[in-house]
Each structure stands twice: as structure tokens, then as C-alpha cells.
Amino acid sequence: MGLALAAAFTLRSAAASDRSRMSRPALRRLRLACAGAMAMIVAAQPVLAQSVLRDAETEKFLSDISAGLAKSAQLQPGALKLFLIGDSSVNAFVAEGQAIYINSGTIEQADTYNELQGVIAHELGHIEGGDAARSGLAGVAATRVSLLSLLLGAAAIAAGAPEAGMAAFMAGQSAAEGKMLAYSRQQEGSADASAVRHLNDAHVTGRGMISFFSKLKREEYRLTPSYTKITTFDVDHPMTQDREQVLRDSLEKSPWWNTPLDPALQARFLRIKGKLIGYMDDPTIVLNKYPERDQSPAALYARAYAWHRGGYPQQAAREIDKLVATSPHDPYLLELKGQVLLESGHPKEAIPPLREAVANSGNTPLIGSLLGHALVSTDDPANLAEASKVLKVATQRDYENPDAWYNLGLTYARQGDEARAQLATAEQQSLEGKPGLALASAEMAMRGIPAGTPDYLRAQDIALTARDAAQKKRKR
């Protein structure tokens, strides 16, 4: 990015020094061309600044249905991380490392867990091929083409040939875009081939992958105007219809093609889908999708969230009680009950179901964090020791949970341990991308924690990292 910005600034200076030979329209077109090229450069970078949704039940389910696929990709057990993004569009992508990001809209549009397995198998192909890192290299190459054209265009305009300069700009941008799209199509084709292998190795049918491609094809037709002709060269993925045919030819030969769905996994999928729709969609839409006559667990889940979000606690409690009655010791249903009680202003009543949920889930850290939150929210000093214990375990087992660190900081503060309260706050602020605040909190923690102890060294690490991040932020 530094080279790209420097080139843009150089162009602006060259244009300003020779205004006498350039018309105002030519200058305007130059600015627009520069802006367009820079926008393209920025768009080539990975964008992860989206809302990540954390849910213990969903994360466990995604881990379970992807375990065999991850093994096929030669990943160590537990190494693959799957994150849910709060975005209604149908998409999934990988970033650096062994992480897959799945939009909530992908789950909402899927009809079976097997369709999600097809999506995950494809994204594992990208991880296996190192495509996240390689995409960055392709972006650099395309940027060089675009910047070269900017320099050629500026020279033409400065020489008194503005129309020729604009032609050079547009040709260079088209070439850069073509390089990126061609590289992406190659990656997608390789990922599809890997997906077939992962599904076969895990003894998973590819029917879900094919049926989900049918959904993508319908979406492709819906979003494409009837008068628009799109060729393979205009898109970053192979055309959906072509991909579907190639995959179908391979997957139908698999001995696992006719493997039926697992009823237990499908029931878990439908429940999670209902929960997600209840959480993400407008409550009125949710109640239309899941009318009162539908008494399935998925519908009860969806309506419980819809009523809760709409501000109707009694209706939400009614749906939750029905849901819990279907499986009284289910940790995720008990978690829901505790969450709604806590968020409705009843933290004391939320503690018993959350305690049982933590115990029945094997001390799942996200649920433990919620229990800690409830204990702190009672404002009862008698609950602080349990809150501290629960939240320490939660943060040790799931470091990347800002809420857990926040509540642990509150617990330390109420116990009179200000130094460790500042350390927990620094952890929270660091995770939230606030290096300046994290640095200040870490330095305050170091003043009250004995030097050389593990907590002191951790505060020191946060301070060093935050200081470096703050300096980089200022340079940008």
C-alpha cells in the first residue's frame, strides 16, 4: 500500500505543475481514474471488519460436521476454526491461518447440514492450497499493472494528449482486473476439486454440495439483469452452472453419493437455523416464518428469540419453557433460559439454569462467561468468588472473548484487586482493537503487580504489542 499511495501522490503533483496544458475536464477525468484505481487496490485486500457472532451450540455443531473434512485436509484435531459472520448474504471465505468464516445468510439459505458440509469442504480446499496468502500476492501483481498504467496515462496527459491518457488508464485497469479474476477462477476450480476429495475421505455425500449450487445458480439468475451477458472472463468464480456440472460428474461416482442424512445432525441443524433466524431477522418476519401452529424445536427457538428481542419477556418465557420441556437437561436450552432471564433483568434467577448448562456442556467457556456475567450482575459480594473462578476458566479456555475479560475485570475491581482489574481490561481492549487504551491499562496493571510474575509478564506483552500497534496506526 505504501508504494501505491506514493505513486498516486506523485501523479497529483505532476498534474498540478502542468495545469496550463490540461483542460479542466481532463483533470477531472484524471482524478476519477486515480480514485478508481486506488479503490480497486483497496478492494483487493482481505476485509474482515465484520461482526462475528459467538454461540456455543453453533460452534460445537460446525466443529462436529467438519471434523472428518478437516482430517482429510490433514489439519490437526481442533486446529480448524469456524466463525459465524452476522451478514445475511450467502458467502463463506477463508483468511490467513486455518479459519473459515461463514455468513449467517449461508445457514439461513441452507436446507440441510450436508449443504453446509459442501461449503466447508470447498473452503478447506482454499486453506489446503494456501489461497488466502496467495491472493495477497496476486493482488500485488495486479496493483503493479494498474499503477504502471497510471504512470503511462499521466505522461500522455502531461504531453497534451488527454484522450490517449484516459485510454491508457482504462486499459490498465481492465488488465489488472482480468489478472485478479483469472487468478481467482483458478483458485475456485482447485478448491472444488479438493472439496470432492474431502467429502469422499470423510464418507460424506456430495448431494448437499450440488443442491446448494442450485441455490447459487438461482441467485445468480436473480441478480443478473436479463439484458446483461456475463462471460467467464467477467467473474471471479467459474460460472455456477459449469461448476455444478463438473462437480456432479465427480460426486455421483462416489460410493457415498446415496448416503442418507443423519437424523440427529439434521435436527441439530434445524434448531440452530431457527435460533439464528430468530436472532438475526426482524421479529415480525420471524413470527411469519415460524407461526404459532409450528411447535417444532426450531420454531420454539426462533419465536423465543423474536419475542425476547421484541420486548415481550412473558411470551419469550412461554416458548422457552416449552423448549426446555422437550429436553430438560440440554445445556444449550438451559443457556437460552439463563440468557433471557439475565437480559430481562433477573440475574439471580438466571444462575441455576446457567450453572447446570456449564456442568452439562463440559465447562464450555462461552456459557461459563454468561454464568460469570450473571453472578457479577447480582451485585452480591457472596457471588464474587464463584464469578472469579468461573471467568478465569472461561478466559483460559477461550482467550478471544472480550465480554469474559470485561466481567473478570469487574470482579477483580469489586474484590479490591485494581491491578488485575486493569490487566483484564487491557486484555479486553486489545481484543477490541483499541491499542491506545490497552497500552494505558497494561501500564497501570504493571505498577501494581509484582515484577517477574506471570501476570506482570502478560501485562508487559500487551503493552509492547499495543505500543507497536498504536505507532503503526499513527503512521497510516
Tab-separated table of C-alpha atoms in Angstrom, residues 17 23 28 47 65 77 79 111 113 122 148 184 189 227 238-239 258 276 294 304 327 344 369 389 405 460 471 473 476:
chain	number	residue	atom	x	y	z
A	17	SER	CA	2.536	21.549	-12.117
A	23	SER	CA	-8.287	21.238	-19.650
A	28	ARG	CA	-11.367	15.745	-13.618
A	47	VAL	CA	-11.812	-7.398	4.626
A	65	ILE	CA	-19.855	-31.696	10.999
A	77	PRO	CA	-7.901	-32.034	15.619
A	79	ALA	CA	-6.979	-26.689	14.550
A	111	ASP	CA	-31.908	-26.725	3.938
A	113	TYR	CA	-26.421	-29.713	7.328
A	122	HIS	CA	-14.806	-26.129	-0.584
A	148	LEU	CA	2.048	1.268	-14.397
A	184	SER	CA	-9.490	-16.281	-8.519
A	189	GLY	CA	-11.596	-24.621	-9.542
A	227	TYR	CA	-30.196	-7.771	-20.891
A	238	PRO	CA	-16.216	-20.200	-12.615
A	239	MET	CA	-19.800	-19.842	-13.847
A	258	ASN	CA	-26.523	-42.203	-1.709
A	276	LEU	CA	-30.133	-17.831	14.007
A	294	ASP	CA	-45.444	-24.792	14.332
A	304	ALA	CA	-38.269	-17.301	21.840
A	327	SER	CA	-35.060	-31.886	26.804
A	344	SER	CA	-34.595	-9.305	31.211
A	369	SER	CA	-18.734	-16.448	30.596
A	389	LYS	CA	-13.326	-18.856	39.382
A	405	TRP	CA	-12.461	-10.293	30.191
A	460	GLN	CA	4.261	-6.299	29.643
A	471	GLN	CA	2.608	3.520	16.323
A	473	LYS	CA	-1.848	3.266	13.348
A	476	ARG	CA	-1.121	5.280	8.488
